[in-house]
């Protein structure tokens, strides 16, 4: 990387961090800090959901698979589009109708305090696994581009993420997500044509690609795996407690539905574009083996991008992937403060709760750094993400989603289904190979993890329905929900604060987009290739920034 790349990367990092820190004075209450006031524009929430999910694996996990196997990486990600449609149609509106600040708050009201505590502790633990797995790709990207040790990158980046997450709250996280989406979408528009030029055109990709590179499945990632992964994605997108905040932070079920649909639409188109750079790099250099393939995406960018744009792309990759970390840190702090600490210390004042919330972000962030440092010893990021998802995803997030729609399940039945599902999946993953000498392949492992909890939940639902006994906890929940909805009509002051926070958020977005547009225009003027496409990208971002500014004035 050149000096200009480092300057641009640091400049973009400064813009993102300042944007996140600028929300330090807006999150004065639990609702504004953890739910962004409860009336975030659905477009902002949808883009934030996309970036929080997309960035976790696109560059390293799916980029590695695209480099090794080709089109299969695109097909795997299309299952996320299907999951988004189902979430938008059914799950997201149901979460918004619950009027809960967090998923844990819904579990507490619907299933009881004891069940909520169990889920909270378990999800806090699993969240540390996920955030560690998400932080590692950020460090890997910086390691590949700069040569700094991965461990050093994990620690420094982890501390930066903690800084702007603890200050900015959910609004800060979502605005930085949108900026990263804009930068990375713009950058890939520049990367793809330059990458094709590098190998001599689109036709050369098809001619020089390895055999079976454009098949939709492989022995390792089979149709059975895609079925299982599709089920898992629908549950993970709809039930992950960090993502639930994207549905509860909008103003209506209709807006929550649009959040899911926007996510699905983006995942319908983006895999075909985003997976091209690592696939093309297979033609440029086919010698990456093992964990080296995790760096294929950035290596392609370094191969073709002009000076300055490499730094901007790297900065976008780093903070986009980091958005998964800050989303989960925000969730972990929300669960700990709102659903554990507040229950024990119910007399706590708002200022005390905010202090506890921000302290929790720091503590969970430090734990995340520790987990990320252990990822290489666990076999690499691909193995960690898929294995943790197969064992825990549907068993952990499926039962609360089921409780959103069921009037027969009780807290005890949901708890037993969760424990039994996790137990079966852990046995199949860890103990079954030792006991029998036979282990499932990746597809069978994923399918077992996806189906097991729903067989248990469905079995109990049928049995309870045959007895025609509605769960007392469901009746109590519906009664309390009516009382809560009645009290919401008096929150006019909160509505004014929310509107002011939304206006401020859009103002910050407009300014940061203008600065980003300026960076693209300047880089276009000094670029030795890709000048016109870079300039056009900068002008489009600038026009979009001006459009937001004009609407705010009106």
Coordinates of C-alpha atoms in Angstrom, one line a residue:
X1 CA 0.0 0.0 0.0
X2 CA 1.1 3.5 -0.8
X3 CA 1.3 6.5 1.5
X4 CA -1.8 7.9 -0.1
X5 CA -3.7 4.7 0.7
X6 CA -2.8 5.0 4.4
X7 CA -3.9 8.6 4.4
X8 CA -7.2 7.9 2.8
X9 CA -7.8 4.9 5.1
X10 CA -7.1 7.0 8.2
X11 CA -9.3 9.8 6.8
X12 CA -12.2 7.5 6.2
X13 CA -11.7 5.9 9.6
X14 CA -11.8 9.3 11.2
X15 CA -15.1 10.2 9.3
X16 CA -16.7 7.0 10.5
X17 CA -15.6 7.3 14.1
X18 CA -16.5 11.0 14.4
X19 CA -20.0 10.1 12.9
X20 CA -20.5 7.5 15.6
X21 CA -19.2 9.7 18.4
X22 CA -21.4 12.6 17.3
X23 CA -24.4 10.7 18.7
X24 CA -23.0 10.8 22.2
X25 CA -25.5 13.4 23.4
X26 CA -28.6 11.9 21.8
X27 CA -28.8 8.6 23.6
X28 CA -29.9 9.8 27.0
X29 CA -32.5 7.1 27.7
X30 CA -32.6 3.3 27.4
X31 CA -35.0 3.6 24.5
X32 CA -33.0 6.2 22.6
X33 CA -29.7 4.4 23.2
X34 CA -30.8 0.8 22.4
X35 CA -33.7 1.3 20.1
X36 CA -32.8 4.7 18.5
X37 CA -36.1 6.1 19.8
X38 CA -38.3 3.5 18.2
X39 CA -39.0 5.3 15.0
X40 CA -36.0 4.9 12.8
X41 CA -36.7 5.3 9.0
X42 CA -37.1 1.7 7.6
X43 CA -34.6 2.4 4.8
X44 CA -31.9 3.2 7.4
X45 CA -32.8 0.2 9.5
X46 CA -32.9 -2.1 6.5
X47 CA -29.5 -1.0 5.2
X48 CA -28.1 -1.4 8.7
X49 CA -29.5 -4.9 9.0
X50 CA -27.9 -5.8 5.6
X51 CA -24.5 -4.4 6.6
X52 CA -24.6 -6.1 10.0
X53 CA -25.3 -9.5 8.4
X54 CA -23.5 -9.0 5.1
X55 CA -20.2 -7.7 6.5
X56 CA -19.8 -10.6 8.9
X57 CA -18.5 -13.0 6.2
X58 CA -18.6 -11.5 2.7
X59 CA -15.0 -10.5 2.4
X60 CA -13.4 -13.4 4.3
X61 CA -15.9 -16.3 4.7
X62 CA -17.7 -16.1 1.4
X63 CA -14.8 -14.6 -0.4
X64 CA -12.7 -17.6 0.6
X65 CA -15.4 -20.0 -0.7
X66 CA -15.8 -18.0 -3.9
X67 CA -12.1 -18.2 -4.6
X68 CA -12.0 -22.0 -4.0
X69 CA -15.3 -23.1 -5.5
X70 CA -16.7 -20.3 -7.6
X71 CA -20.5 -19.8 -8.2
X72 CA -21.4 -21.9 -5.1
X73 CA -20.6 -18.9 -2.9
X74 CA -23.3 -16.9 -4.8
X75 CA -25.9 -19.6 -4.5
X76 CA -25.2 -20.0 -0.7
X77 CA -25.9 -16.3 -0.3
X78 CA -29.1 -16.4 -2.3
X79 CA -30.6 -18.5 0.6
X80 CA -30.3 -15.3 2.6
X81 CA -32.6 -13.6 0.2
X82 CA -35.2 -16.2 0.7
X83 CA -34.7 -15.9 4.5
X84 CA -35.2 -12.1 4.2
X85 CA -38.5 -12.5 2.4
X86 CA -39.9 -14.9 5.0
X87 CA -38.7 -12.6 7.8
X88 CA -40.3 -9.6 6.2
X89 CA -43.5 -11.4 5.6
X90 CA -44.0 -13.0 9.0
X91 CA -41.3 -12.5 11.7
X92 CA -40.3 -8.8 11.6
X93 CA -43.9 -7.5 11.9
X94 CA -44.5 -9.8 14.8
X95 CA -41.4 -8.5 16.7
X96 CA -42.5 -4.9 16.1
X97 CA -46.0 -5.7 17.4
X98 CA -44.6 -7.0 20.6
X99 CA -43.5 -3.4 21.6
X100 CA -40.5 -4.8 23.4
X101 CA -37.3 -2.8 23.6
X102 CA -35.2 -6.0 23.1
X103 CA -36.0 -9.6 22.3
X104 CA -35.1 -10.5 25.9
X105 CA -37.9 -8.1 27.1
X106 CA -40.4 -10.1 25.0
X107 CA -39.1 -13.4 26.3
X108 CA -39.5 -12.0 29.9
X109 CA -43.1 -10.9 29.3
X110 CA -44.2 -14.0 27.3
X111 CA -42.3 -16.8 28.9
X112 CA -41.3 -15.6 32.3
X113 CA -38.3 -14.1 34.2
X114 CA -36.5 -17.4 34.8
X115 CA -36.6 -18.3 31.1
X116 CA -35.5 -14.8 30.1
X117 CA -32.5 -15.1 32.4
X118 CA -31.5 -18.4 31.0
X119 CA -31.7 -17.1 27.4
X120 CA -30.0 -13.9 28.3
X121 CA -27.0 -15.6 29.9
X122 CA -26.7 -18.2 27.1
X123 CA -27.1 -15.6 24.3
X124 CA -24.5 -13.3 25.9
X125 CA -22.1 -16.3 25.9
X126 CA -22.9 -17.2 22.3
X127 CA -22.8 -13.5 21.2
X128 CA -19.2 -13.4 22.4
X129 CA -18.4 -16.3 20.1
X130 CA -20.1 -14.6 17.1
X131 CA -18.5 -11.2 17.7
X132 CA -15.1 -12.8 18.1
X133 CA -15.7 -14.6 14.8
X134 CA -16.7 -11.2 13.2
X135 CA -13.8 -9.3 14.6
X136 CA -11.2 -11.7 13.3
X137 CA -12.1 -11.0 9.6
X138 CA -11.5 -7.3 10.2
X139 CA -8.1 -8.0 11.5
X140 CA -7.4 -10.5 8.7
X141 CA -8.2 -7.8 6.1
X142 CA -5.8 -5.3 7.7
X143 CA -3.2 -8.0 8.1
X144 CA -3.3 -9.0 4.4
X145 CA -3.1 -5.3 3.3
X146 CA -0.5 -3.9 5.7
X147 CA 1.5 -6.9 7.0
X148 CA 0.8 -6.0 10.6
X149 CA 0.4 -9.1 12.9
X150 CA -3.2 -10.4 13.1
X151 CA -3.1 -10.2 16.9
X152 CA -2.1 -6.5 16.9
X153 CA -4.9 -5.7 14.4
X154 CA -7.5 -7.5 16.6
X155 CA -6.6 -5.5 19.7
X156 CA -6.4 -2.1 18.0
X157 CA -9.5 -2.5 15.9
X158 CA -11.4 -4.0 18.8
X159 CA -10.6 -0.9 21.0
X160 CA -11.8 1.5 18.2
X161 CA -15.1 -0.4 17.8
X162 CA -15.7 -0.3 21.5
X163 CA -15.0 3.5 21.5
X164 CA -17.7 4.5 18.9
X165 CA -20.2 1.8 20.0
X166 CA -20.1 2.9 23.7
X167 CA -20.6 6.5 22.8
X168 CA -23.1 6.4 19.8
X169 CA -25.6 3.7 20.8
X170 CA -27.8 2.1 18.1
X171 CA -28.2 5.3 16.0
X172 CA -24.5 5.7 15.8
X173 CA -24.0 2.1 14.7
X174 CA -26.8 2.3 12.1
X175 CA -25.5 5.6 10.5
X176 CA -22.0 4.2 10.2
X177 CA -23.5 1.1 8.6
X178 CA -25.1 3.2 5.9
X179 CA -21.9 5.0 5.2
X180 CA -20.1 1.7 4.9
X181 CA -22.7 0.4 2.5
X182 CA -22.4 3.4 0.3
X183 CA -18.6 3.3 0.2
X184 CA -18.3 -0.4 -0.5
X185 CA -21.1 -0.5 -3.1
X186 CA -19.3 2.4 -4.9
X187 CA -15.9 0.6 -4.5
X188 CA -17.1 -2.7 -5.9
X189 CA -18.5 -0.8 -9.0
X190 CA -15.0 0.3 -9.6
X191 CA -13.2 -3.0 -8.7
X192 CA -15.2 -5.3 -11.0
X193 CA -14.5 -3.7 -14.4
X194 CA -10.9 -3.2 -13.5
X195 CA -10.6 -6.8 -12.4
X196 CA -12.1 -8.0 -15.7
X197 CA -9.6 -5.8 -17.6
X198 CA -6.8 -7.4 -15.6
X199 CA -7.6 -10.9 -17.0
X200 CA -8.5 -9.7 -20.5
X201 CA -12.3 -9.5 -20.3
X202 CA -15.4 -11.3 -19.1
X203 CA -14.9 -14.2 -21.6
X204 CA -11.5 -15.1 -20.0
X205 CA -13.2 -15.8 -16.7
X206 CA -15.2 -18.6 -18.3
X207 CA -12.3 -19.9 -20.4
X208 CA -9.7 -20.0 -17.7
X209 CA -11.8 -20.9 -14.7
X210 CA -11.2 -24.4 -13.1
X211 CA -13.5 -27.2 -13.9
X212 CA -16.9 -27.1 -12.2
X213 CA -16.3 -23.5 -11.2
X214 CA -19.8 -22.4 -12.3
X215 CA -21.7 -25.3 -10.8
X216 CA -24.3 -24.2 -8.1
X217 CA -23.2 -27.0 -5.6
X218 CA -20.1 -29.0 -4.6
X219 CA -19.8 -32.2 -2.6
X220 CA -19.1 -30.1 0.5
X221 CA -21.8 -27.5 -0.2
X222 CA -24.5 -29.7 -1.6
X223 CA -28.3 -29.1 -2.2
X224 CA -28.9 -30.6 1.2
X225 CA -26.5 -28.1 2.7
X226 CA -28.3 -25.2 0.9
X227 CA -31.7 -26.4 2.2
X228 CA -30.4 -26.6 5.8
X229 CA -28.5 -23.2 5.4
X230 CA -31.7 -21.6 4.1
X231 CA -33.7 -22.7 7.1
X232 CA -30.9 -21.6 9.4
X233 CA -30.6 -18.1 7.7
X234 CA -34.3 -17.5 8.0
X235 CA -34.2 -18.2 11.7
X236 CA -30.9 -16.4 12.3
X237 CA -32.0 -13.2 10.5
X238 CA -35.4 -13.2 12.2
X239 CA -34.3 -14.3 15.7
X240 CA -30.8 -13.1 16.3
X241 CA -31.3 -10.7 19.2
X242 CA -29.0 -8.1 17.6
X243 CA -31.0 -8.1 14.4
X244 CA -34.3 -8.0 16.3
X245 CA -33.5 -4.4 17.3
X246 CA -33.7 -3.5 13.6
X247 CA -37.4 -4.5 13.6
X248 CA -38.3 -3.1 17.0
X249 CA -36.6 0.3 16.3
X250 CA -39.0 1.2 13.5
X251 CA -42.4 2.8 14.0
X252 CA -44.9 0.2 12.7
X253 CA -45.3 -3.5 11.6
X254 CA -45.5 -2.2 8.0
X255 CA -42.1 -0.5 8.4
X256 CA -40.6 -3.7 10.0
X257 CA -41.9 -5.7 7.0
X258 CA -40.1 -3.3 4.6
X259 CA -36.9 -3.8 6.6
X260 CA -37.0 -7.5 5.8
X261 CA -37.9 -7.0 2.2
X262 CA -35.1 -4.5 1.7
X263 CA -32.7 -7.0 3.1
X264 CA -34.0 -9.6 0.8
X265 CA -33.8 -7.4 -2.3
X266 CA -30.2 -6.5 -1.6
X267 CA -29.3 -10.1 -1.1
X268 CA -31.0 -11.0 -4.4
X269 CA -28.6 -8.8 -6.4
X270 CA -25.4 -8.2 -4.4
X271 CA -23.9 -11.8 -4.3
X272 CA -23.6 -11.7 -8.1
X273 CA -21.5 -8.6 -7.9
X274 CA -19.7 -9.0 -4.6
X275 CA -18.3 -12.5 -5.4
X276 CA -16.7 -11.6 -8.7
X277 CA -13.4 -10.1 -7.3
X278 CA -12.3 -13.3 -5.5
X279 CA -13.5 -15.5 -8.4
X280 CA -11.5 -13.4 -10.8
X281 CA -8.5 -13.6 -8.6
X282 CA -8.5 -17.3 -9.0
X283 CA -7.5 -16.6 -12.6
X284 CA -4.8 -14.2 -11.5
X285 CA -3.3 -16.4 -8.8
X286 CA -4.5 -20.0 -8.3
X287 CA -1.9 -20.8 -5.7
X288 CA -3.6 -19.7 -2.4
X289 CA -4.2 -22.7 -0.1
X290 CA -5.8 -23.2 3.3
X291 CA -6.3 -20.1 5.3
X292 CA -4.5 -18.0 2.6
X293 CA -7.8 -18.1 0.6
X294 CA -9.3 -15.9 3.3
X295 CA -7.3 -13.0 1.8
X296 CA -8.3 -13.5 -1.8
X297 CA -10.8 -10.6 -1.8
X298 CA -8.4 -7.9 -0.7
X299 CA -5.6 -9.3 -2.8
X300 CA -7.7 -8.7 -5.9
X301 CA -8.5 -5.2 -4.8
X302 CA -4.8 -4.5 -4.3
X303 CA -4.1 -6.0 -7.8
X304 CA -6.3 -3.5 -9.7
X305 CA -7.3 -0.5 -7.7
X306 CA -5.4 2.8 -8.2
X307 CA -3.5 4.4 -5.3
X308 CA -5.9 5.9 -2.7
X309 CA -8.9 3.7 -3.6
X310 CA -7.2 0.7 -2.1
X311 CA -7.1 2.6 1.2
X312 CA -10.7 3.6 0.9
X313 CA -11.8 0.1 0.0
X314 CA -9.8 -1.3 3.0
X315 CA -11.4 1.3 5.3
X316 CA -14.8 0.4 4.0
X317 CA -14.2 -3.3 4.5
X318 CA -12.8 -2.9 8.0
X319 CA -15.7 -0.8 9.3
X320 CA -18.3 -2.7 7.4
X321 CA -17.2 -6.0 8.9
X322 CA -16.9 -4.2 12.2
X323 CA -20.6 -3.3 12.0
X324 CA -21.4 -6.9 12.9
X325 CA -19.3 -6.4 16.0
X326 CA -20.9 -3.2 17.2
X327 CA -24.4 -4.5 16.5
X328 CA -23.8 -7.5 18.8
X329 CA -22.0 -5.4 21.4
X330 CA -25.0 -3.0 21.5
X331 CA -27.3 -6.0 21.9
X332 CA -25.2 -7.6 24.6
X333 CA -25.1 -4.4 26.6
X334 CA -28.9 -3.9 26.1
X335 CA -29.7 -7.4 27.4
X336 CA -27.4 -7.1 30.4
X337 CA -28.6 -3.7 31.4
X338 CA -32.3 -3.8 30.5
X339 CA -33.1 -7.5 31.1
X340 CA -30.6 -8.5 33.9
X341 CA -29.3 -5.6 35.8
X342 CA -32.5 -3.6 35.7
X343 CA -34.5 -6.6 37.0
X344 CA -32.2 -7.0 40.0
X345 CA -31.9 -3.2 40.7
X346 CA -35.3 -2.0 39.7
X347 CA -34.9 1.3 41.6
X348 CA -31.9 2.3 39.4
X349 CA -32.1 5.8 38.0
X350 CA -31.7 6.5 34.3
X351 CA -28.2 7.9 34.6
X352 CA -27.1 4.9 36.6
X353 CA -28.6 2.6 33.9
X354 CA -26.8 4.4 31.2
X355 CA -23.5 4.1 33.1
X356 CA -24.0 0.4 33.4
X357 CA -24.9 0.1 29.7
X358 CA -21.8 1.8 28.5
X359 CA -19.6 -0.2 31.0
X360 CA -21.2 -3.4 29.7
X361 CA -20.2 -2.4 26.1
X362 CA -16.6 -2.0 27.2
X363 CA -16.5 -5.3 29.1
X364 CA -18.2 -7.4 26.3
X365 CA -15.9 -5.7 23.8
X366 CA -12.8 -6.8 25.7
X367 CA -14.2 -10.3 25.8
X368 CA -14.7 -10.2 22.1
X369 CA -11.1 -9.3 21.5
X370 CA -10.1 -12.3 23.5
X371 CA -12.3 -14.7 21.5
X372 CA -11.1 -13.2 18.2
X373 CA -7.5 -14.0 19.2
X374 CA -8.4 -17.7 19.4
X375 CA -10.1 -18.0 16.0
X376 CA -7.0 -19.3 14.1
X377 CA -6.5 -22.1 16.5
X378 CA -10.1 -23.2 15.9
X379 CA -9.5 -23.9 12.2
X380 CA -10.1 -20.5 10.6
X381 CA -13.2 -18.3 10.3
X382 CA -15.1 -20.5 7.8
X383 CA -15.1 -23.4 10.2
X384 CA -16.0 -21.3 13.2
X385 CA -18.9 -19.5 11.6
X386 CA -20.5 -22.6 10.0
X387 CA -20.0 -24.9 13.1
X388 CA -21.3 -22.4 15.6
X389 CA -24.3 -21.7 13.4
X390 CA -25.1 -25.4 12.9
X391 CA -24.9 -26.2 16.6
X392 CA -26.6 -23.2 18.1
X393 CA -28.5 -21.1 15.5
X394 CA -31.9 -22.6 15.2
X395 CA -32.0 -24.2 18.7
X396 CA -31.3 -20.8 20.3
X397 CA -33.2 -18.4 18.1
X398 CA -36.0 -20.6 16.8
X399 CA -38.0 -21.2 20.1
X400 CA -38.6 -17.4 20.9
X401 CA -39.7 -16.9 17.3
X402 CA -42.2 -19.8 17.7
X403 CA -43.4 -18.1 20.9
X404 CA -44.3 -15.0 18.9
X405 CA -47.0 -17.0 17.2
X406 CA -48.0 -19.8 19.6
X407 CA -50.6 -19.6 22.3
X408 CA -50.0 -23.1 23.5
X409 CA -46.3 -23.1 24.4
X410 CA -45.3 -22.1 27.9
X411 CA -42.0 -20.9 29.3
X412 CA -41.2 -24.3 30.5
X413 CA -41.9 -26.0 27.2
X414 CA -39.9 -23.5 25.2
X415 CA -37.0 -23.9 27.7
X416 CA -37.1 -27.7 27.4
X417 CA -37.2 -27.6 23.6
X418 CA -34.2 -25.2 23.6
X419 CA -32.1 -27.4 26.0
X420 CA -33.0 -30.6 24.3
X421 CA -32.3 -29.2 20.8
X422 CA -28.9 -27.8 21.9
X423 CA -28.1 -31.1 23.6
X424 CA -28.9 -33.2 20.6
X425 CA -26.8 -30.9 18.3
X426 CA -23.8 -30.8 20.6
X427 CA -24.0 -34.6 20.9
X428 CA -24.1 -35.0 17.1
X429 CA -21.2 -32.6 16.6
X430 CA -18.9 -33.6 19.4
X431 CA -19.8 -36.9 21.0
X432 CA -21.4 -39.0 18.2
X433 CA -18.2 -39.3 16.2
X434 CA -16.4 -40.6 19.4
X435 CA -19.1 -43.0 20.4
X436 CA -19.9 -44.5 17.0
X437 CA -16.9 -43.6 14.9
X438 CA -19.2 -42.0 12.4
X439 CA -19.5 -38.2 11.8
X440 CA -21.9 -36.2 9.8
X441 CA -20.7 -34.2 6.8
X442 CA -21.2 -30.5 6.7
X443 CA -24.6 -30.7 5.0
X444 CA -26.0 -33.3 7.4
X445 CA -24.7 -31.4 10.4
X446 CA -26.3 -28.2 9.3
X447 CA -29.6 -29.9 8.4
X448 CA -29.8 -31.7 11.8
X449 CA -29.1 -28.4 13.6
X450 CA -31.8 -26.7 11.6
X451 CA -34.6 -29.3 11.8
X452 CA -34.2 -30.7 15.4
X453 CA -35.6 -27.8 17.4
X454 CA -38.7 -27.4 15.1
X455 CA -39.5 -31.1 15.4
X456 CA -39.5 -30.7 19.2
X457 CA -41.5 -27.4 19.1
X458 CA -44.0 -28.7 16.6
X459 CA -44.5 -32.0 18.5
X460 CA -45.3 -30.1 21.7
X461 CA -47.6 -27.7 19.8
X462 CA -49.7 -30.5 18.4
X463 CA -49.9 -32.3 21.7
X464 CA -50.9 -29.1 23.6
X465 CA -53.4 -28.1 20.9
X466 CA -55.1 -31.5 21.1
X467 CA -55.7 -30.8 24.8
X468 CA -57.2 -27.4 23.9
X469 CA -55.3 -25.8 26.8
X470 CA -54.1 -22.3 26.0
X471 CA -50.9 -21.5 28.0
X472 CA -51.6 -19.3 31.1
X473 CA -48.4 -17.4 30.3
X474 CA -49.8 -16.5 26.9
X475 CA -53.0 -15.1 28.4
X476 CA -51.0 -13.1 30.9
X477 CA -48.8 -11.8 28.2
X478 CA -51.8 -10.6 26.0
X479 CA -53.3 -8.8 29.0
X480 CA -50.0 -7.0 29.8
X481 CA -49.6 -6.1 26.2
X482 CA -53.0 -4.4 26.1
X483 CA -52.0 -2.4 29.1
X484 CA -48.7 -1.4 27.6
X485 CA -50.3 -0.3 24.3
X486 CA -52.7 1.8 26.2
X487 CA -49.8 3.6 27.9
X488 CA -47.9 4.3 24.7
X489 CA -50.4 6.9 23.6
X490 CA -49.3 9.3 26.3
X491 CA -45.6 9.4 25.3
X492 CA -45.8 12.6 23.3
X493 CA -42.5 13.9 24.8
X494 CA -40.7 10.7 23.7
X495 CA -42.1 11.2 20.2
X496 CA -40.7 14.7 20.0
X497 CA -37.3 13.4 21.2
X498 CA -37.4 10.6 18.7
X499 CA -38.2 13.0 15.8
X500 CA -35.3 15.2 16.8
X501 CA -33.0 12.2 17.0
X502 CA -34.1 11.1 13.5
X503 CA -33.5 14.6 12.1
X504 CA -30.1 14.7 13.7
X505 CA -29.2 11.2 12.4
X506 CA -30.1 12.2 8.8
X507 CA -28.1 15.4 9.1
X508 CA -25.0 13.4 10.2
X509 CA -25.6 11.0 7.3
X510 CA -25.9 13.9 4.8
X511 CA -22.6 15.5 6.0
X512 CA -20.7 12.2 6.0
X513 CA -21.9 11.3 2.5
X514 CA -20.8 14.7 1.3
X515 CA -17.3 14.2 2.8
X516 CA -17.2 10.7 1.2
X517 CA -18.2 12.1 -2.2
X518 CA -15.4 14.6 -1.9
X519 CA -12.9 11.8 -1.3
X520 CA -14.0 9.9 -4.4
X521 CA -13.8 13.1 -6.6
X522 CA -10.3 13.9 -5.4
X523 CA -9.1 10.3 -5.9
X524 CA -10.6 10.4 -9.4
X525 CA -8.4 13.4 -10.2
X526 CA -5.2 11.8 -9.1
X527 CA -6.0 8.2 -10.3
X528 CA -4.0 6.6 -13.1
X529 CA -6.9 4.3 -14.1
X530 CA -10.6 4.1 -13.5
X531 CA -10.8 7.9 -13.5
X532 CA -14.2 8.4 -15.0
X533 CA -16.0 5.6 -13.1
X534 CA -14.5 6.9 -9.9
X535 CA -15.6 10.5 -10.7
X536 CA -19.1 9.4 -11.6
X537 CA -19.4 7.4 -8.3
X538 CA -18.3 10.5 -6.3
X539 CA -20.8 12.7 -8.1
X540 CA -23.7 10.3 -7.5
X541 CA -22.9 10.1 -3.8
X542 CA -22.7 13.9 -3.7
X543 CA -26.2 14.2 -5.3
X544 CA -27.7 11.8 -2.9
X545 CA -26.2 13.8 0.0
X546 CA -27.7 17.0 -1.4
X547 CA -31.1 15.3 -1.8
X548 CA -31.1 14.3 1.9
X549 CA -30.1 17.8 2.9
X550 CA -32.9 19.4 0.8
X551 CA -35.5 17.1 2.3
X552 CA -34.3 18.0 5.8
X553 CA -34.6 21.7 5.0
X554 CA -38.2 21.1 3.8

